[in-house]
Coordinates of C-alpha atoms and ligand atoms in Angstrom, one line a residue:
Chain A
M1 CA -13.9 -1.9 23.2
K2 CA -11.6 -0.6 25.9
R3 CA -9.1 1.9 24.6
I4 CA -6.2 4.0 26.0
Y5 CA -7.0 7.7 26.4
A6 CA -4.6 10.5 27.3
R7 CA -5.5 13.2 29.9
E8 CA -3.3 16.0 28.9
E9 CA -4.1 18.1 32.0
Y10 CA -2.2 15.5 34.1
C11 CA 0.7 14.7 31.8
V12 CA 4.0 16.2 32.8
G13 CA 6.0 14.8 30.0
C14 CA 8.1 12.5 32.1
R15 CA 8.0 9.7 29.5
L16 CA 7.7 6.9 32.0
C17 CA 5.0 5.5 29.7
E18 CA 7.6 5.2 26.9
I19 CA 10.1 3.5 29.2
F20 CA 7.5 1.0 30.6
C21 CA 6.2 0.3 27.1
V22 CA 9.7 -0.8 26.2
V23 CA 9.8 -3.0 29.3
G24 CA 6.4 -4.5 28.6
H25 CA 7.5 -5.5 25.2
S26 CA 10.9 -6.8 26.2
K27 CA 11.9 -10.4 26.7
S28 CA 12.3 -10.3 30.5
K29 CA 9.7 -7.5 31.3
D30 CA 12.3 -6.4 33.9
I31 CA 13.3 -2.8 33.7
I32 CA 17.0 -3.3 34.7
K33 CA 17.5 -6.3 32.4
T34 CA 15.7 -4.6 29.5
Y35 CA 17.8 -1.5 29.7
K36 CA 21.1 -3.0 30.8
K37 CA 21.4 -6.5 29.6
E38 CA 19.2 -7.5 26.8
P39 CA 20.2 -7.0 23.2
D40 CA 17.6 -5.7 20.7
R41 CA 15.8 -3.5 23.1
P42 CA 12.3 -2.9 21.5
A43 CA 11.2 0.6 20.5
P44 CA 8.3 2.2 22.5
R45 CA 4.9 1.9 20.9
V46 CA 3.7 5.0 22.7
A47 CA 5.0 8.5 22.0
V48 CA 4.9 11.5 24.3
W49 CA 4.3 14.6 22.3
E50 CA 5.4 17.7 24.0
D51 CA 5.3 21.5 23.3
G52 CA 5.9 23.7 26.3
P53 CA 3.5 22.8 29.1
L54 CA 1.3 20.8 26.7
S55 CA 2.1 17.1 26.6
F56 CA 0.3 13.8 26.2
A57 CA 1.0 10.2 25.4
F58 CA -0.3 8.8 22.2
Q59 CA -0.6 5.4 20.6
C60 CA -2.8 3.4 18.2
R61 CA -6.5 4.1 18.4
H62 CA -7.5 0.6 17.3
C63 CA -9.9 2.0 14.8
D64 CA -13.1 0.1 14.0
Q65 CA -12.2 0.3 10.3
P66 CA -8.4 0.4 10.4
S67 CA -6.9 2.0 7.3
C68 CA -3.6 0.5 8.2
V69 CA -4.9 -3.1 8.0
E70 CA -6.6 -2.3 4.6
A71 CA -3.3 -0.9 3.3
C72 CA -0.7 -3.3 4.6
I73 CA 0.9 -4.9 1.6
T74 CA 2.1 -8.0 3.4
G75 CA -0.9 -9.0 5.6
A76 CA 1.2 -8.3 8.7
L77 CA -1.5 -6.1 10.2
S78 CA -4.8 -7.5 11.3
K79 CA -7.6 -6.7 13.7
N80 CA -8.5 -9.5 16.1
E81 CA -11.8 -10.5 17.6
E82 CA -11.4 -8.3 20.6
G83 CA -10.8 -5.4 18.2
T84 CA -7.1 -5.0 18.9
V85 CA -5.1 -4.1 15.8
L86 CA -1.9 -6.2 15.8
C87 CA 1.3 -6.4 13.7
N88 CA 3.0 -9.6 13.0
E89 CA 6.5 -8.3 13.1
D90 CA 7.9 -11.4 11.3
K91 CA 5.9 -10.4 8.2
C92 CA 6.4 -6.7 8.2
V93 CA 8.9 -5.5 5.6
G94 CA 9.0 -1.9 6.6
C95 CA 7.4 -0.4 3.5
W96 CA 5.7 2.3 5.6
T97 CA 2.5 2.1 3.7
C98 CA 0.6 1.8 7.0
I99 CA 2.4 4.9 8.3
T100 CA 1.3 6.7 5.1
V101 CA -2.4 6.0 5.8
C102 CA -2.7 6.0 9.6
P103 CA -4.9 9.1 10.1
F104 CA -3.5 9.6 13.6
G105 CA 0.3 9.3 13.1
A106 CA 0.2 6.5 15.6
I107 CA 2.6 4.0 14.1
Q108 CA 6.2 3.9 15.3
R109 CA 9.3 2.4 13.7
E110 CA 11.7 -0.2 15.2
E111 CA 15.0 1.3 16.3
G112 CA 18.3 1.0 14.4
E113 CA 18.6 -0.7 11.1
K114 CA 15.6 -3.0 11.5
K115 CA 13.0 -2.1 8.9
K116 CA 9.9 -2.9 10.8
I117 CA 7.1 -1.0 12.4
V118 CA 6.0 -1.3 16.0
K119 CA 2.6 -0.4 17.2
C120 CA 0.5 -0.6 20.4
N121 CA -1.0 -4.0 21.0
L122 CA -2.7 -3.0 24.2
C123 CA -0.2 -5.3 25.9
S124 CA -2.2 -8.3 24.9
G125 CA -2.6 -10.7 27.8
E126 CA -2.0 -8.1 30.5
P127 CA -5.0 -6.9 32.6
E128 CA -3.9 -3.3 31.9
P129 CA -1.4 -1.9 29.4
Y130 CA 2.0 -1.1 30.9
C131 CA 1.9 2.6 30.0
V132 CA -1.4 3.0 31.9
S133 CA -0.4 1.0 35.0
H134 CA 2.9 2.8 35.3
C135 CA 1.9 6.4 34.8
P136 CA 2.3 8.1 38.2
N137 CA -0.3 10.7 37.4
R138 CA -3.1 8.7 35.8
A139 CA -2.5 10.8 32.7
I140 CA -3.3 7.8 30.6
V141 CA -6.4 5.7 31.3
Y142 CA -7.7 2.5 29.8
E143 CA -11.5 2.8 29.5
E144 CA -14.6 1.7 27.6
R145 CA -16.0 4.9 26.1
G146 CA -17.7 3.3 23.2
V147 CA -18.2 5.0 19.9
E148 CA -18.9 8.7 20.4
Chain J
M1 CA -26.4 -17.0 -2.7
K2 CA -23.6 -17.9 -5.1
Y3 CA -20.6 -15.5 -5.3
V4 CA -18.0 -15.8 -8.0
I5 CA -14.8 -13.8 -7.9
I6 CA -12.4 -13.6 -10.9
G7 CA -8.9 -12.9 -9.6
N8 CA -7.3 -13.8 -6.3
S9 CA -5.3 -10.7 -5.2
A10 CA -5.9 -7.7 -3.0
A11 CA -9.4 -6.9 -4.3
S12 CA -10.4 -10.5 -4.2
V13 CA -9.3 -11.0 -0.6
G14 CA -11.0 -7.8 0.4
A15 CA -14.2 -9.1 -1.2
V16 CA -14.1 -12.4 0.6
E17 CA -13.7 -10.7 3.9
G18 CA -16.4 -8.2 3.0
I19 CA -18.9 -11.0 2.0
R20 CA -18.2 -13.0 5.1
K21 CA -18.8 -10.0 7.4
V22 CA -22.4 -10.0 6.1
D23 CA -23.1 -13.5 4.8
P24 CA -21.6 -16.5 6.6
E25 CA -23.4 -19.0 4.5
G26 CA -23.3 -18.2 0.7
I27 CA -21.0 -20.1 -1.6
I28 CA -17.9 -18.3 -2.6
T29 CA -15.8 -19.4 -5.6
V30 CA -12.5 -17.6 -6.3
I31 CA -10.9 -18.3 -9.7
S32 CA -7.3 -17.5 -10.5
E33 CA -5.2 -18.2 -13.5
E34 CA -2.2 -18.0 -11.3
S35 CA -1.1 -21.0 -9.2
Y36 CA -0.6 -19.4 -5.8
P37 CA -2.8 -18.6 -2.9
A38 CA -3.2 -14.8 -2.6
Y39 CA 0.3 -13.3 -2.4
S40 CA 1.5 -9.8 -2.2
R41 CA 2.3 -8.3 -5.6
P42 CA 4.3 -5.5 -4.2
L43 CA 6.5 -8.1 -2.5
I44 CA 7.7 -9.7 -5.7
S45 CA 10.7 -7.4 -5.9
Y46 CA 11.5 -8.1 -2.3
Y47 CA 11.4 -11.8 -3.1
L48 CA 13.8 -11.4 -6.0
A49 CA 16.2 -9.5 -3.9
G50 CA 16.1 -12.3 -1.3
K51 CA 14.5 -10.1 1.4
V52 CA 11.4 -12.2 1.7
K53 CA 11.0 -16.0 1.6
E54 CA 8.3 -17.7 -0.4
E55 CA 6.2 -18.6 2.6
D56 CA 6.1 -14.9 3.6
M57 CA 4.8 -13.8 0.3
Y58 CA 1.2 -14.9 1.2
I59 CA -1.0 -12.2 2.6
R60 CA -3.2 -14.6 4.6
D61 CA -2.7 -17.7 6.7
P62 CA -2.8 -21.0 4.8
D63 CA -6.2 -21.8 6.3
F64 CA -7.7 -18.6 5.0
Y65 CA -9.8 -20.2 2.3
E66 CA -10.9 -23.0 4.5
N67 CA -11.9 -20.7 7.3
N68 CA -13.8 -18.5 5.0
R69 CA -15.3 -21.5 3.2
V70 CA -14.0 -20.4 -0.2
E71 CA -13.7 -22.8 -3.1
L72 CA -10.4 -21.7 -4.6
L73 CA -9.8 -22.7 -8.3
L74 CA -6.1 -22.1 -9.2
D75 CA -4.6 -22.4 -12.6
K76 CA -8.0 -21.7 -14.1
K77 CA -8.6 -18.9 -16.5
V78 CA -12.0 -17.4 -17.1
S79 CA -12.5 -17.1 -20.8
R80 CA -16.0 -15.6 -20.9
I81 CA -18.7 -14.0 -18.8
E82 CA -22.2 -14.9 -19.9
P83 CA -24.5 -12.5 -18.2
E84 CA -27.7 -13.9 -19.7
Q85 CA -27.1 -17.2 -18.1
N86 CA -25.3 -15.8 -15.1
T87 CA -22.3 -18.0 -15.7
V88 CA -18.6 -17.7 -16.2
K89 CA -16.9 -20.1 -18.5
L90 CA -13.5 -21.4 -17.9
E91 CA -11.0 -21.9 -20.7
E92 CA -11.2 -25.6 -20.3
G93 CA -15.0 -25.5 -20.9
Q94 CA -16.5 -25.7 -17.4
S95 CA -19.3 -23.2 -16.6
I96 CA -19.8 -21.8 -13.1
E97 CA -23.0 -20.2 -12.0
Y98 CA -23.2 -17.0 -10.0
D99 CA -25.8 -14.8 -8.4
R100 CA -23.2 -12.0 -7.9
L101 CA -20.0 -11.8 -9.8
L102 CA -16.9 -9.7 -8.9
L103 CA -14.4 -8.8 -11.6
A104 CA -11.1 -8.4 -9.7
S105 CA -8.8 -9.2 -12.6
G106 CA -6.4 -6.4 -11.9
S107 CA -4.1 -5.1 -14.6
S108 CA -1.6 -6.5 -17.0
P109 CA 1.7 -5.2 -18.2
F110 CA 1.7 -3.1 -21.4
L111 CA 4.0 -4.1 -24.2
P112 CA 5.0 -1.0 -26.2
P113 CA 5.4 -1.4 -29.9
I114 CA 9.0 -2.4 -30.4
K115 CA 10.2 -3.8 -33.7
G116 CA 11.3 -7.4 -33.4
I117 CA 10.3 -7.9 -29.8
E118 CA 8.1 -10.9 -30.5
K119 CA 11.2 -12.8 -31.7
Q120 CA 13.3 -12.0 -28.7
E121 CA 13.3 -12.9 -25.0
Y122 CA 11.9 -10.4 -22.6
H123 CA 10.3 -10.4 -19.2
F124 CA 7.6 -8.5 -17.4
F125 CA 7.8 -7.7 -13.7
N126 CA 4.2 -8.2 -12.6
Y127 CA 3.4 -11.7 -11.6
F128 CA 5.2 -14.1 -9.2
D129 CA 6.0 -16.4 -12.2
D130 CA 7.7 -13.5 -14.0
I131 CA 10.0 -13.0 -11.0
K132 CA 10.7 -16.7 -10.8
E133 CA 11.9 -16.8 -14.4
I134 CA 14.1 -13.8 -13.9
Q135 CA 15.5 -15.3 -10.7
Q136 CA 16.3 -18.5 -12.5
K137 CA 18.2 -16.8 -15.2
I138 CA 20.2 -14.8 -12.7
Q139 CA 20.9 -17.9 -10.6
L140 CA 22.2 -19.7 -13.6
N141 CA 24.7 -16.8 -14.1
Q142 CA 23.1 -16.0 -17.4
V143 CA 22.8 -12.3 -16.6
T144 CA 25.5 -9.7 -16.8
R145 CA 23.8 -6.6 -18.3
P146 CA 20.2 -6.2 -17.2
L147 CA 18.2 -3.6 -19.1
I148 CA 14.8 -2.2 -17.9
I149 CA 12.4 -0.3 -20.1
G150 CA 10.5 2.2 -18.0
A151 CA 11.4 4.2 -14.8
G152 CA 7.9 4.0 -13.2
L153 CA 7.2 2.4 -9.9
V154 CA 7.5 -1.2 -11.2
G155 CA 10.6 -0.5 -13.3
M156 CA 12.3 1.1 -10.3
K157 CA 11.4 -1.7 -7.9
A158 CA 12.9 -4.1 -10.5
A159 CA 16.0 -1.9 -10.8
E160 CA 16.6 -1.9 -7.1
A161 CA 16.1 -5.6 -6.6
I162 CA 18.4 -6.6 -9.5
S163 CA 21.0 -4.1 -8.4
L164 CA 20.9 -5.6 -4.8
L165 CA 21.8 -8.9 -6.4
G166 CA 25.0 -7.2 -7.6
L167 CA 24.2 -6.6 -11.2
P168 CA 24.8 -3.3 -13.1
V169 CA 21.3 -2.1 -14.1
T170 CA 20.5 0.3 -17.0
V171 CA 17.1 1.9 -17.2
I172 CA 15.6 3.5 -20.3
E173 CA 12.9 6.0 -19.8
L174 CA 10.8 7.9 -22.3
G175 CA 10.1 10.8 -19.9
P176 CA 12.6 13.4 -18.6
H177 CA 12.9 11.8 -15.1
I178 CA 12.0 8.8 -13.0
L179 CA 8.7 8.1 -11.3
G180 CA 6.8 10.6 -13.4
S181 CA 3.5 9.5 -12.0
I182 CA 4.3 10.5 -8.4
L183 CA 7.2 12.9 -8.4
S184 CA 8.0 16.2 -9.9
D185 CA 11.5 17.0 -11.3
V186 CA 13.4 18.1 -8.2
P187 CA 12.5 15.2 -5.9
A188 CA 12.9 12.8 -8.8
R189 CA 16.5 13.9 -9.3
M190 CA 17.1 13.4 -5.6
V191 CA 15.9 9.8 -5.8
Q192 CA 17.7 9.3 -9.1
R193 CA 21.0 10.3 -7.4
K194 CA 20.4 7.8 -4.6
M195 CA 19.9 5.1 -7.2
E196 CA 22.9 6.1 -9.2
E197 CA 25.0 5.9 -6.0
H198 CA 24.1 2.2 -6.0
G199 CA 25.1 1.7 -9.6
V200 CA 21.9 2.1 -11.4
R201 CA 22.4 3.9 -14.8
F202 CA 19.7 5.9 -16.5
I203 CA 19.0 6.9 -20.1
F204 CA 16.2 9.5 -20.4
E205 CA 14.0 10.7 -23.2
K206 CA 14.7 7.7 -25.3
T207 CA 12.5 4.8 -26.3
V208 CA 13.5 1.3 -27.5
K209 CA 12.8 1.3 -31.2
E210 CA 14.0 -2.1 -32.2
I211 CA 15.5 -5.3 -30.9
T212 CA 18.0 -7.0 -33.1
W213 CA 20.3 -10.0 -33.3
G214 CA 19.9 -12.7 -30.8
E215 CA 20.8 -15.8 -28.8
E216 CA 22.7 -14.8 -25.7
L217 CA 23.2 -11.1 -26.0
Q218 CA 20.5 -9.0 -27.5
G219 CA 21.0 -5.6 -29.1
V220 CA 18.5 -2.9 -28.3
V221 CA 18.4 0.0 -30.6
L222 CA 17.2 3.3 -29.1
S223 CA 15.2 6.0 -30.7
D224 CA 18.4 8.0 -31.3
G225 CA 20.1 5.1 -33.1
Q226 CA 22.2 4.3 -30.1
G227 CA 22.7 0.5 -29.4
V228 CA 22.7 -1.1 -26.0
L229 CA 23.5 -4.8 -25.3
T230 CA 21.6 -6.8 -22.8
D231 CA 21.1 -10.4 -21.7
L232 CA 18.0 -9.6 -19.5
L233 CA 15.4 -7.4 -20.9
I234 CA 12.6 -6.3 -18.5
V235 CA 9.6 -4.4 -19.9
A236 CA 8.0 -2.2 -17.2
A237 CA 6.2 0.3 -19.5
G238 CA 3.1 0.6 -17.4
V239 CA 0.0 -1.5 -16.8
R240 CA -3.5 -1.6 -18.3
P241 CA -6.7 -2.7 -16.6
R242 CA -7.7 -6.2 -17.7
I243 CA -11.1 -5.5 -19.1
E244 CA -10.9 -8.2 -21.8
L245 CA -13.6 -10.2 -20.2
V246 CA -16.2 -7.4 -20.4
E247 CA -15.1 -5.9 -23.7
E248 CA -18.2 -7.2 -25.4
L249 CA -20.6 -6.7 -22.5
P250 CA -23.0 -3.8 -22.4
L251 CA -21.4 -1.8 -19.6
S252 CA -19.6 1.5 -19.4
K253 CA -15.8 1.4 -19.5
N254 CA -13.0 3.7 -20.4
Q255 CA -9.6 2.7 -19.3
G256 CA -11.2 0.5 -16.7
V257 CA -14.7 -0.7 -15.9
K258 CA -16.9 2.1 -14.5
V259 CA -18.4 1.4 -11.1
N260 CA -20.8 3.3 -8.9
E261 CA -20.3 4.0 -5.2
Y262 CA -21.4 0.4 -4.5
M263 CA -18.7 -0.9 -6.8
Q264 CA -21.4 -2.1 -9.1
T265 CA -21.0 -2.0 -12.9
D266 CA -23.9 -1.2 -15.2
L267 CA -24.9 -4.8 -15.0
E268 CA -26.6 -5.2 -11.7
N269 CA -25.1 -8.5 -10.6
I270 CA -21.6 -7.7 -11.8
Y271 CA -19.3 -5.8 -9.6
A272 CA -15.7 -4.7 -10.2
A273 CA -12.9 -3.6 -7.8
G274 CA -9.2 -3.0 -7.8
D275 CA -6.9 -2.2 -10.7
V276 CA -9.6 -3.1 -13.2
A277 CA -12.1 -0.7 -11.9
E278 CA -12.7 3.0 -12.3
G279 CA -13.8 4.0 -8.8
W280 CA -14.3 7.5 -7.4
D281 CA -11.3 9.7 -7.2
L282 CA -11.9 12.1 -4.3
L283 CA -9.5 14.7 -5.5
Q284 CA -10.1 14.7 -9.3
E285 CA -13.8 14.3 -8.7
E286 CA -14.2 11.7 -11.4
N287 CA -14.1 8.0 -11.9
R288 CA -10.6 6.9 -12.5
V289 CA -8.4 3.8 -12.2
I290 CA -6.1 4.3 -9.2
P291 CA -3.8 1.3 -9.4
I292 CA -2.7 0.8 -5.8
W293 CA -2.8 -2.1 -3.3
P294 CA -4.7 -0.4 -0.5
G295 CA -7.3 1.0 -2.8
A296 CA -7.8 -2.5 -4.4
Y297 CA -8.3 -4.0 -1.0
R298 CA -10.8 -1.3 0.1
Q299 CA -12.8 -1.5 -3.1
G300 CA -12.9 -5.2 -2.9
H301 CA -14.1 -5.1 0.7
V302 CA -16.9 -2.6 -0.1
A303 CA -17.9 -4.7 -3.2
G304 CA -18.1 -7.8 -1.0
M305 CA -20.4 -6.2 1.5
N306 CA -22.7 -4.9 -1.2
M307 CA -22.7 -8.2 -3.0
A308 CA -23.8 -9.8 0.2
G309 CA -26.6 -7.3 0.5
L310 CA -25.3 -4.7 3.0
K311 CA -25.6 -1.4 1.2
T312 CA -22.2 0.3 1.8
K313 CA -20.9 3.3 0.0
D314 CA -17.3 3.5 -1.0
S315 CA -15.7 6.7 0.3
G316 CA -13.6 7.1 -2.8
G317 CA -9.8 7.4 -2.8
F318 CA -6.8 9.0 -4.3
A319 CA -3.3 7.9 -5.1
V320 CA -1.2 7.1 -2.0
N321 CA 2.2 5.5 -2.4
S322 CA 5.0 4.5 -0.1
I323 CA 8.1 3.0 -1.6
G324 CA 11.7 3.2 -1.0
F325 CA 15.0 2.4 -2.7
F326 CA 18.1 1.3 -0.9
G327 CA 16.6 2.5 2.3
F328 CA 15.6 5.9 1.0
S329 CA 11.9 6.5 1.6
I330 CA 9.5 8.1 -0.8
I331 CA 6.0 8.8 0.4
T332 CA 3.5 10.6 -1.8
A333 CA -0.3 11.2 -2.0
G334 CA -2.7 13.2 -4.1
V335 CA -1.5 15.7 -6.6
F336 CA 2.0 17.1 -6.9
E337 CA 1.6 20.0 -9.3
A338 CA -0.2 23.3 -8.8
R339 CA -2.4 24.1 -11.7
E340 CA -5.0 26.9 -11.0
G341 CA -4.2 30.3 -9.6
N342 CA -5.5 29.4 -6.2
E343 CA -3.1 26.5 -5.8
E344 CA 0.1 27.0 -3.9
I345 CA 3.2 24.9 -3.3
L346 CA 5.3 25.0 -0.1
C347 CA 8.7 23.3 -0.1
R348 CA 11.5 22.3 2.3
E349 CA 14.6 20.9 0.8
E350 CA 17.6 19.5 2.6
P351 CA 20.5 17.4 1.3
D352 CA 18.9 14.2 2.3
S353 CA 15.2 15.0 2.6
Y354 CA 12.5 16.8 0.8
L355 CA 9.0 17.9 1.5
Q356 CA 6.6 19.4 -0.9
L357 CA 3.0 20.3 0.0
V358 CA 0.3 21.4 -2.5
F359 CA -2.6 23.4 -1.3
R360 CA -5.8 24.7 -2.9
D361 CA -7.6 27.4 -1.0
N362 CA -5.6 26.3 2.1
R363 CA -6.6 22.7 1.8
L364 CA -3.9 20.1 1.3
L365 CA -4.2 18.4 -2.1
G366 CA -1.0 16.4 -2.1
F367 CA 2.5 15.9 -0.8
I368 CA 5.8 14.5 -1.6
K369 CA 8.0 13.4 1.3
L370 CA 11.4 12.0 0.8
G371 CA 13.8 10.7 3.3
E372 CA 11.4 11.2 6.2
V373 CA 8.6 8.9 7.3
G374 CA 7.1 9.8 10.6
Q375 CA 3.4 10.7 10.8
A376 CA 2.9 10.9 7.0
G377 CA -0.7 9.6 7.6
I378 CA -1.7 12.8 9.2
F379 CA -1.0 14.6 5.8
T380 CA -3.1 11.9 4.1
W381 CA -5.9 12.5 6.6
L382 CA -5.7 16.3 6.0
I383 CA -6.1 15.7 2.3
K384 CA -8.9 13.2 2.7
E385 CA -11.0 15.3 5.1
G386 CA -10.3 18.5 3.1
I387 CA -9.3 20.3 6.3
D388 CA -8.7 24.1 6.2
C389 CA -5.0 24.3 7.1
N390 CA -4.7 28.1 7.0
S391 CA -3.8 28.5 10.7
F392 CA -1.1 25.9 10.8
K393 CA 0.2 25.7 7.2
E394 CA 3.7 26.6 8.0
K395 CA 3.9 24.1 10.8
I396 CA 3.0 21.3 8.4
L397 CA 6.2 22.0 6.6
R398 CA 8.4 21.6 9.6
P399 CA 10.2 18.3 10.3
G400 CA 8.4 16.3 13.0
F401 CA 5.0 17.8 12.3
C402 CA 2.5 15.9 14.5
L403 CA -0.8 16.1 16.3
L404 CA 0.6 18.8 18.6
D405 CA 0.7 21.2 15.7
L406 CA -3.0 20.9 15.0
P407 CA -5.4 23.5 16.4
E408 CA -6.8 22.4 19.7
E409 CA -10.2 21.2 18.5
L410 CA -8.7 19.1 15.7
R411 CA -6.0 17.8 18.1
R412 CA -8.6 16.7 20.6
D413 CA -10.6 15.0 18.0
R414 CA -7.5 13.0 17.0
M415 CA -6.7 12.2 20.6
R416 CA -10.1 10.7 21.1
G417 CA -9.7 8.7 18.0
G418 CA -11.9 10.7 15.7
E419 CA -15.6 11.2 16.4
T420 CA -16.4 7.6 15.7
I421 CA -13.1 5.9 16.3
E422 CA -13.3 4.9 12.7
S423 CA -11.0 6.1 10.0
P424 CA -12.8 5.4 6.8
G425 CA -10.3 3.9 4.4
C426 CA -7.6 6.2 3.2
A427 CA -6.1 5.2 0.0
Ligands
FAD501 C1 6.2 -5.0 -8.9 C2 5.0 -4.3 -8.4 C3 5.1 -3.6 -7.2 C4 4.0 -2.9 -6.7 N1 4.2 -2.2 -5.5 C5 3.1 -1.6 -5.0 C6 3.3 -0.9 -3.7 O1 4.3 -0.9 -3.1 N2 2.2 -0.2 -3.2 C7 1.0 -0.2 -3.9 O2 0.0 0.4 -3.4 N3 0.8 -0.9 -5.0 C8 1.9 -1.6 -5.6 N4 1.7 -2.2 -6.8 C9 0.3 -2.2 -7.4 C10 -0.6 -3.3 -6.7 O3 0.1 -4.5 -6.7 C11 -1.9 -3.4 -7.5 O4 -2.5 -2.2 -7.4 C12 -2.8 -4.5 -6.9 O5 -2.1 -5.7 -6.9 C13 -4.1 -4.6 -7.5 O6 -4.8 -5.6 -7.0 P1 -6.0 -6.3 -7.8 O7 -6.6 -7.3 -6.8 O8 -6.9 -5.3 -8.4 O9 -5.4 -7.1 -9.0 P2 -4.1 -7.9 -9.3 O10 -3.1 -7.9 -8.2 O11 -3.6 -7.5 -10.6 O12 -4.6 -9.4 -9.4 C14 -5.5 -9.8 -10.4 C15 -5.5 -11.3 -10.5 O13 -6.5 -11.7 -11.4 C16 -6.0 -12.7 -12.2 N5 -6.8 -12.8 -13.4 C17 -7.0 -11.8 -14.3 N6 -7.8 -12.2 -15.3 C18 -8.2 -13.5 -15.0 C19 -9.0 -14.4 -15.7 N7 -9.6 -14.2 -16.9 N8 -9.2 -15.7 -15.1 C20 -8.5 -15.9 -13.9 N9 -7.7 -15.1 -13.3 C21 -7.6 -13.8 -13.8 C22 -4.6 -12.3 -12.5 O14 -3.8 -13.4 -12.9 C23 -4.2 -11.8 -11.1 O15 -3.8 -12.9 -10.3 C24 2.8 -2.9 -7.3 C25 2.6 -3.6 -8.5 C26 3.7 -4.3 -9.1 C27 3.5 -5.1 -10.3
SF4_502 S1 -2.4 2.2 13.5 FE1 -3.6 4.0 13.0 S2 -5.0 3.3 11.4 FE2 -4.2 1.5 12.4 S3 -5.8 1.1 13.9 FE3 -4.1 2.3 14.9 S4 -4.8 4.4 14.8 FE4 -6.1 3.2 13.4
SF4_503 S1 5.4 -1.3 7.1 FE1 5.0 -3.4 7.7 S2 2.9 -3.4 8.8 FE2 3.2 -1.4 7.6 S3 2.2 -1.8 5.6 FE3 4.4 -2.3 5.4 S4 4.5 -4.5 5.8 FE4 2.5 -3.8 6.6

């Protein structure tokens, strides 16, 4: 399946991917409305890790045998036919069991008091994930690399 | 092929999904003595506290059984397994034939020997119906002084839920501190303080010896002679694997039913998974019951694939727990005590958080993480893969430890998604 891969050589740590991830998961999908008007701004599903000159964007790997799905105590997590691992946020109770088993540290939490996880859904329905299409440096790519 | 599954919880759902990955045609029958489609046992305390509605208790969509062509028999208890005839017998007399049988009967609460308990009212905290009874009592305003026996995971979840309903909870624990199966003394005290701030009261190193007088208020006599009054007594003194159905059968069992790496018991056509099974413990290197939800699902899934003819080895597991009380998170995995000389403990303690790491020969064996959540799974992965952490041990202890802190080769492997973009089950 197509997955998102980081190219750390090109990442400057600008975090535009995080911002556009938020936009892509907002109600309006409009950057101004998302940040200025809409209540309940979603948390980014992608995180930029940074240490000096090294930085890269990271999100769910959409594992073939996802530990998170196995472990979820509510059935909120599932893997669909295309292979995307999705979270039904209505069902999530914020027990963090999935965070405890995700071997990549790829799961984020909703902001504020809301006890829910958020995770990358590859921007289901979009031709290309928001983070990928909005990175000015092509430091994140969306590619079919198969199983190595 | 006829598949019969006894039980309808995590291991059972895992098995149905495992079977259907391999065999779209065979006939699957799932038998449960409970009256609900598969629901989340860990959520029963959330339900009692009013955080989850009944319709959100179910771990699969309502059409799960239909879509997977499963015949679901609810309110039916299996009373015997007859391996010579390849049948299971229901309590009401009906026999059901199988080619492959899965025992996914889970565990049941343990009732400690307490004088007079059989004559008094008490509740367990394990099944949905237990919680509904407790809920009804509370809603009828019949509860003013709830008392819980046992400060393990189940007892603590019960204490939190009932306390959230505004009742003053007392917990009696035989051991010196709470959550003895997953926490050492210092972190346990930290969690205890958090619970006490919310009005939960603890009595340690005492047992309940006797229950006397009756009707509305019961008196409980402790091992030191002290009396405590209660109108809601919850027994949460641990669980035992439900091996009653195989007690007489010629297959190995200790606490639970012994299974090989294919989740098969000594009888070729009978498999076992979940809380009832002694699967492989990666850390202790022995067969052991590890009674956790993710492990039950994983074992059931592996069992299902093997039952359907796809030889699949279970990778084994170890204890992994994530719970929280009043918003304070507790994440643990593996072992929490150093035993041999080559084992080492690193600790970081702050007023509202705590991290403890146990290493053996520089390999992570277990951790306790309180009040911090992020990226805990990377620790679990380090344990599972037995990775040599010598070069980055100190970094693991820092708040915000993440992929960046791994040596380059490991980090790149993680960024690619692991060599095979597969993470074999963790728990
Ligand atoms: C209150 C509570 C909270 C918990 N929280 C967590 C948590 O947060 N995280 C975690 O990892 N684990 C948690 N656990 C443990 C977890 O729920 C279990 O490990 C898991 O449910 C085991 O699944 P299982 O499929 O093996 O069996 P079970 O869930 O025990 O289900 C077995 C089923 O089989 C049925 N059955 C048994 N015998 C028969 C028979 N003869 N005929 C018909 N039906 C039969 C039983 O009625 C039951 O429905 C919790 C447990 C409890 C009680
Ligand atoms: S959340 Fe983690 S375990 Fe789940 S699919 Fe993504 S990378 Fe894999
Ligand atoms: S935090 Fe949410 S998605 Fe993760 S295991 Fe718990 S209920 Fe499932």
